[in-house]
Amino acid sequence: MAVGTLSAMKARIASELARADLSSQIDNAIADAIAIYQKERFRFNETIPGAEPTFNAITGQTIYTAADNPAIASIYMIDYLNVLIGRTWQQMSRTTPENIRLLLQQGTQSGQPVDWAYEGNSLIFYPTPAGTYSILMGGHLLYPAPVDDTPGNKWMTDGERLIRSRAKYE
């Protein structure tokens, strides 16, 4: 049993509680602990400089969802969006969805995206991209709970003590 895996955490919790008969309860408590802390920001669930999620904005498309790129669903809270112009990243400005809708009703403005908003699990850009633009996202990432013993899940490594303690509390 490898350290930093789901089975290692389950075994340790059972040992610390001196209860071998709580297998399903421990499973539920670990899942609950991760769900409780998912919305909290820790150093391990922020974007890593140089490895931020990226995706492409494409010609004529204003709204982007997880169906367009899974990275949009893997970010819990967006701190910034940058657009690649030539070889330079430029910061986009966050605005409200209402502002973008008002701007877009004026007609068919297109060009380099400069503004963005988030609504209904979707990113909305203004103006509508007039080409393909790389978009870089920074913020608080959503890391799913482990479903098996695959090593490397951040909740089982970096957040191990936090999750183990909360699971025992639960």
PDB file of C-alpha atoms in Angstrom:
ATOM      1  CA  MET A   1       0.000   0.000   0.000  1.00  0.00           C
ATOM      2  CA  ALA A   2       1.665   3.177  -1.241  1.00  0.00           C
ATOM      3  CA  VAL A   3       1.781   6.239   0.990  1.00  0.00           C
ATOM      4  CA  GLY A   4      -0.327   9.067  -0.410  1.00  0.00           C
ATOM      5  CA  THR A   5      -3.074   6.841  -1.797  1.00  0.00           C
ATOM      6  CA  LEU A   6      -6.712   6.453  -0.897  1.00  0.00           C
ATOM      7  CA  SER A   7      -6.213   2.972   0.597  1.00  0.00           C
ATOM      8  CA  ALA A   8      -3.292   4.224   2.705  1.00  0.00           C
ATOM      9  CA  MET A   9      -5.465   6.998   4.113  1.00  0.00           C
ATOM     10  CA  LYS A  10      -8.334   4.598   4.834  1.00  0.00           C
ATOM     11  CA  ALA A  11      -6.001   2.181   6.625  1.00  0.00           C
ATOM     12  CA  ARG A  12      -4.421   4.940   8.686  1.00  0.00           C
ATOM     13  CA  ILE A  13      -7.788   6.362   9.740  1.00  0.00           C
ATOM     14  CA  ALA A  14      -9.040   2.898  10.717  1.00  0.00           C
ATOM     15  CA  SER A  15      -5.827   2.323  12.697  1.00  0.00           C
ATOM     16  CA  GLU A  16      -5.988   5.711  14.454  1.00  0.00           C
ATOM     17  CA  LEU A  17      -9.631   5.127  15.367  1.00  0.00           C
ATOM     18  CA  ALA A  18      -8.824   1.528  16.371  1.00  0.00           C
ATOM     19  CA  ARG A  19     -11.855   0.425  14.346  1.00  0.00           C
ATOM     20  CA  ALA A  20     -11.573  -2.034  11.471  1.00  0.00           C
ATOM     21  CA  ASP A  21     -15.352  -2.208  11.054  1.00  0.00           C
ATOM     22  CA  LEU A  22     -15.920   1.297   9.622  1.00  0.00           C
ATOM     23  CA  SER A  23     -14.856   0.821   5.999  1.00  0.00           C
ATOM     24  CA  SER A  24     -17.879   2.389   4.300  1.00  0.00           C
ATOM     25  CA  GLN A  25     -18.127   5.121   6.939  1.00  0.00           C
ATOM     26  CA  ILE A  26     -14.458   6.023   6.401  1.00  0.00           C
ATOM     27  CA  ASP A  27     -15.033   6.142   2.626  1.00  0.00           C
ATOM     28  CA  ASN A  28     -17.946   8.532   3.148  1.00  0.00           C
ATOM     29  CA  ALA A  29     -16.038  10.649   5.673  1.00  0.00           C
ATOM     30  CA  ILE A  30     -13.093  11.101   3.268  1.00  0.00           C
ATOM     31  CA  ALA A  31     -15.454  12.104   0.453  1.00  0.00           C
ATOM     32  CA  ASP A  32     -17.231  14.535   2.795  1.00  0.00           C
ATOM     33  CA  ALA A  33     -13.942  16.035   3.994  1.00  0.00           C
ATOM     34  CA  ILE A  34     -12.797  16.681   0.426  1.00  0.00           C
ATOM     35  CA  ALA A  35     -16.175  18.189  -0.494  1.00  0.00           C
ATOM     36  CA  ILE A  36     -16.009  20.485   2.547  1.00  0.00           C
ATOM     37  CA  TYR A  37     -12.505  21.753   1.723  1.00  0.00           C
ATOM     38  CA  GLN A  38     -12.870  21.841  -2.071  1.00  0.00           C
ATOM     39  CA  LYS A  39     -14.007  25.467  -1.965  1.00  0.00           C
ATOM     40  CA  GLU A  40     -11.098  26.513   0.275  1.00  0.00           C
ATOM     41  CA  ARG A  41      -7.937  27.819  -1.269  1.00  0.00           C
ATOM     42  CA  PHE A  42      -4.642  26.068  -0.474  1.00  0.00           C
ATOM     43  CA  ARG A  43      -1.214  26.274  -2.063  1.00  0.00           C
ATOM     44  CA  PHE A  44      -1.749  22.908  -3.717  1.00  0.00           C
ATOM     45  CA  ASN A  45      -5.010  23.784  -5.469  1.00  0.00           C
ATOM     46  CA  GLU A  46      -3.867  26.995  -7.112  1.00  0.00           C
ATOM     47  CA  THR A  47      -2.533  27.165 -10.625  1.00  0.00           C
ATOM     48  CA  ILE A  48       1.185  26.483 -10.888  1.00  0.00           C
ATOM     49  CA  PRO A  49       3.175  29.278 -12.571  1.00  0.00           C
ATOM     50  CA  GLY A  50       4.204  28.081 -16.007  1.00  0.00           C
ATOM     51  CA  ALA A  51       1.628  25.274 -16.022  1.00  0.00           C
ATOM     52  CA  GLU A  52      -1.647  27.202 -16.013  1.00  0.00           C
ATOM     53  CA  PRO A  53      -4.581  25.738 -17.956  1.00  0.00           C
ATOM     54  CA  THR A  54      -4.842  27.111 -21.491  1.00  0.00           C
ATOM     55  CA  PHE A  55      -7.353  26.808 -24.310  1.00  0.00           C
ATOM     56  CA  ASN A  56      -8.025  28.443 -27.658  1.00  0.00           C
ATOM     57  CA  ALA A  57     -10.672  31.054 -28.328  1.00  0.00           C
ATOM     58  CA  ILE A  58     -11.785  30.651 -31.929  1.00  0.00           C
ATOM     59  CA  THR A  59     -13.163  32.865 -34.654  1.00  0.00           C
ATOM     60  CA  GLY A  60     -16.803  33.824 -34.203  1.00  0.00           C
ATOM     61  CA  GLN A  61     -17.373  32.137 -30.820  1.00  0.00           C
ATOM     62  CA  THR A  62     -18.208  34.356 -27.834  1.00  0.00           C
ATOM     63  CA  ILE A  63     -19.231  31.766 -25.200  1.00  0.00           C
ATOM     64  CA  TYR A  64     -16.989  28.909 -23.974  1.00  0.00           C
ATOM     65  CA  THR A  65     -17.986  26.009 -21.734  1.00  0.00           C
ATOM     66  CA  ALA A  66     -16.432  22.758 -20.535  1.00  0.00           C
ATOM     67  CA  ALA A  67     -17.703  21.226 -23.777  1.00  0.00           C
ATOM     68  CA  ASP A  68     -15.282  23.538 -25.597  1.00  0.00           C
ATOM     69  CA  ASN A  69     -12.421  22.812 -23.235  1.00  0.00           C
ATOM     70  CA  PRO A  70     -12.321  20.752 -19.986  1.00  0.00           C
ATOM     71  CA  ALA A  71      -9.978  23.330 -18.394  1.00  0.00           C
ATOM     72  CA  ILE A  72     -12.967  25.645 -18.021  1.00  0.00           C
ATOM     73  CA  ALA A  73     -14.601  23.106 -15.681  1.00  0.00           C
ATOM     74  CA  SER A  74     -11.400  22.423 -13.735  1.00  0.00           C
ATOM     75  CA  ILE A  75     -11.099  25.913 -12.337  1.00  0.00           C
ATOM     76  CA  TYR A  76     -13.036  26.681  -9.179  1.00  0.00           C
ATOM     77  CA  MET A  77     -12.369  30.413  -9.007  1.00  0.00           C
ATOM     78  CA  ILE A  78     -10.834  32.458 -11.804  1.00  0.00           C
ATOM     79  CA  ASP A  79      -8.257  35.049 -10.769  1.00  0.00           C
ATOM     80  CA  TYR A  80      -7.238  36.141 -14.253  1.00  0.00           C
ATOM     81  CA  LEU A  81      -7.410  35.392 -17.953  1.00  0.00           C
ATOM     82  CA  ASN A  82      -4.587  36.374 -20.275  1.00  0.00           C
ATOM     83  CA  VAL A  83      -4.658  36.376 -24.068  1.00  0.00           C
ATOM     84  CA  LEU A  84      -1.592  35.667 -26.213  1.00  0.00           C
ATOM     85  CA  ILE A  85      -0.936  38.454 -28.701  1.00  0.00           C
ATOM     86  CA  GLY A  86       2.070  37.646 -30.842  1.00  0.00           C
ATOM     87  CA  ARG A  87       4.491  36.280 -28.254  1.00  0.00           C
ATOM     88  CA  THR A  88       3.247  38.381 -25.333  1.00  0.00           C
ATOM     89  CA  TRP A  89       0.556  37.529 -22.792  1.00  0.00           C
ATOM     90  CA  GLN A  90      -1.816  40.428 -22.144  1.00  0.00           C
ATOM     91  CA  GLN A  91      -4.264  40.625 -19.272  1.00  0.00           C
ATOM     92  CA  MET A  92      -7.957  40.611 -20.121  1.00  0.00           C
ATOM     93  CA  SER A  93     -10.327  42.712 -18.009  1.00  0.00           C
ATOM     94  CA  ARG A  94     -13.065  41.076 -15.993  1.00  0.00           C
ATOM     95  CA  THR A  95     -16.483  42.630 -16.371  1.00  0.00           C
ATOM     96  CA  THR A  96     -20.073  41.593 -15.762  1.00  0.00           C
ATOM     97  CA  PRO A  97     -22.030  39.344 -18.104  1.00  0.00           C
ATOM     98  CA  GLU A  98     -24.564  42.161 -18.438  1.00  0.00           C
ATOM     99  CA  ASN A  99     -21.887  44.564 -19.708  1.00  0.00           C
ATOM    100  CA  ILE A 100     -20.775  42.086 -22.351  1.00  0.00           C
ATOM    101  CA  ARG A 101     -24.367  41.425 -23.458  1.00  0.00           C
ATOM    102  CA  LEU A 102     -24.926  45.188 -23.765  1.00  0.00           C
ATOM    103  CA  LEU A 103     -21.736  45.602 -25.788  1.00  0.00           C
ATOM    104  CA  LEU A 104     -22.574  42.679 -28.067  1.00  0.00           C
ATOM    105  CA  GLN A 105     -26.067  43.983 -28.834  1.00  0.00           C
ATOM    106  CA  GLN A 106     -24.515  46.921 -30.701  1.00  0.00           C
ATOM    107  CA  GLY A 107     -23.729  44.662 -33.624  1.00  0.00           C
ATOM    108  CA  THR A 108     -21.069  42.208 -34.599  1.00  0.00           C
ATOM    109  CA  GLN A 109     -17.900  43.556 -33.048  1.00  0.00           C
ATOM    110  CA  SER A 110     -14.989  41.202 -33.507  1.00  0.00           C
ATOM    111  CA  GLY A 111     -11.295  41.362 -32.792  1.00  0.00           C
ATOM    112  CA  GLN A 112      -8.863  40.479 -30.037  1.00  0.00           C
ATOM    113  CA  PRO A 113     -10.785  39.557 -26.867  1.00  0.00           C
ATOM    114  CA  VAL A 114     -10.146  42.177 -24.193  1.00  0.00           C
ATOM    115  CA  ASP A 115     -12.988  41.612 -21.714  1.00  0.00           C
ATOM    116  CA  TRP A 116     -14.363  38.486 -20.083  1.00  0.00           C
ATOM    117  CA  ALA A 117     -17.159  37.486 -17.750  1.00  0.00           C
ATOM    118  CA  TYR A 118     -18.233  34.243 -16.113  1.00  0.00           C
ATOM    119  CA  GLU A 119     -21.849  33.181 -15.915  1.00  0.00           C
ATOM    120  CA  GLY A 120     -23.621  29.836 -15.878  1.00  0.00           C
ATOM    121  CA  ASN A 121     -20.354  27.849 -15.924  1.00  0.00           C
ATOM    122  CA  SER A 122     -19.404  29.662 -19.114  1.00  0.00           C
ATOM    123  CA  LEU A 123     -16.758  32.187 -20.096  1.00  0.00           C
ATOM    124  CA  ILE A 124     -18.024  35.043 -22.267  1.00  0.00           C
ATOM    125  CA  PHE A 125     -15.595  37.161 -24.313  1.00  0.00           C
ATOM    126  CA  TYR A 126     -15.843  40.621 -25.804  1.00  0.00           C
ATOM    127  CA  PRO A 127     -15.352  41.328 -28.568  1.00  0.00           C
ATOM    128  CA  THR A 128     -16.102  38.105 -30.398  1.00  0.00           C
ATOM    129  CA  PRO A 129     -12.717  36.611 -31.402  1.00  0.00           C
ATOM    130  CA  ALA A 130     -11.724  37.451 -34.986  1.00  0.00           C
ATOM    131  CA  GLY A 131      -9.108  34.711 -35.066  1.00  0.00           C
ATOM    132  CA  THR A 132      -7.662  32.002 -32.875  1.00  0.00           C
ATOM    133  CA  TYR A 133      -6.276  33.268 -29.573  1.00  0.00           C
ATOM    134  CA  SER A 134      -4.594  31.278 -26.811  1.00  0.00           C
ATOM    135  CA  ILE A 135      -6.170  31.981 -23.427  1.00  0.00           C
ATOM    136  CA  LEU A 136      -4.348  31.290 -20.146  1.00  0.00           C
ATOM    137  CA  MET A 137      -6.333  30.907 -16.910  1.00  0.00           C
ATOM    138  CA  GLY A 138      -5.093  31.412 -13.378  1.00  0.00           C
ATOM    139  CA  GLY A 139      -6.860  30.729 -10.126  1.00  0.00           C
ATOM    140  CA  HIS A 140      -8.166  28.132  -7.714  1.00  0.00           C
ATOM    141  CA  LEU A 141      -8.408  24.689  -9.328  1.00  0.00           C
ATOM    142  CA  LEU A 142     -11.023  22.047  -8.681  1.00  0.00           C
ATOM    143  CA  TYR A 143      -9.230  18.803  -7.818  1.00  0.00           C
ATOM    144  CA  PRO A 144     -11.545  15.802  -7.721  1.00  0.00           C
ATOM    145  CA  ALA A 145     -11.509  13.267  -4.919  1.00  0.00           C
ATOM    146  CA  PRO A 146      -9.618  10.060  -5.751  1.00  0.00           C
ATOM    147  CA  VAL A 147     -11.688   7.193  -7.105  1.00  0.00           C
ATOM    148  CA  ASP A 148      -8.956   4.581  -6.762  1.00  0.00           C
ATOM    149  CA  ASP A 149      -5.352   4.166  -5.596  1.00  0.00           C
ATOM    150  CA  THR A 150      -3.760   6.041  -8.455  1.00  0.00           C
ATOM    151  CA  PRO A 151      -0.895   7.949  -6.815  1.00  0.00           C
ATOM    152  CA  GLY A 152      -0.563  11.700  -7.053  1.00  0.00           C
ATOM    153  CA  ASN A 153      -4.006  12.915  -6.000  1.00  0.00           C
ATOM    154  CA  LYS A 154      -3.309  16.207  -4.215  1.00  0.00           C
ATOM    155  CA  TRP A 155      -5.914  15.496  -1.531  1.00  0.00           C
ATOM    156  CA  MET A 156      -3.997  12.315  -0.613  1.00  0.00           C
ATOM    157  CA  THR A 157      -0.547  13.949  -0.734  1.00  0.00           C
ATOM    158  CA  ASP A 158      -0.438  17.703  -0.066  1.00  0.00           C
ATOM    159  CA  GLY A 159      -3.799  17.761   1.739  1.00  0.00           C
ATOM    160  CA  GLU A 160      -3.414  14.387   3.459  1.00  0.00           C
ATOM    161  CA  ARG A 161      -3.282  15.589   7.078  1.00  0.00           C
ATOM    162  CA  LEU A 162      -6.155  18.018   6.568  1.00  0.00           C
ATOM    163  CA  ILE A 163      -8.423  15.421   4.937  1.00  0.00           C
ATOM    164  CA  ARG A 164      -7.452  12.644   7.356  1.00  0.00           C
ATOM    165  CA  SER A 165      -8.171  14.891  10.356  1.00  0.00           C
ATOM    166  CA  ARG A 166     -11.506  16.086   8.995  1.00  0.00           C
ATOM    167  CA  ALA A 167     -12.538  12.545   8.013  1.00  0.00           C
ATOM    168  CA  LYS A 168     -11.867  11.363  11.575  1.00  0.00           C
ATOM    169  CA  TYR A 169     -13.905  14.301  12.864  1.00  0.00           C
ATOM    170  CA  GLU A 170     -16.784  13.390  10.567  1.00  0.00           C
TER     171      GLU A 170
END
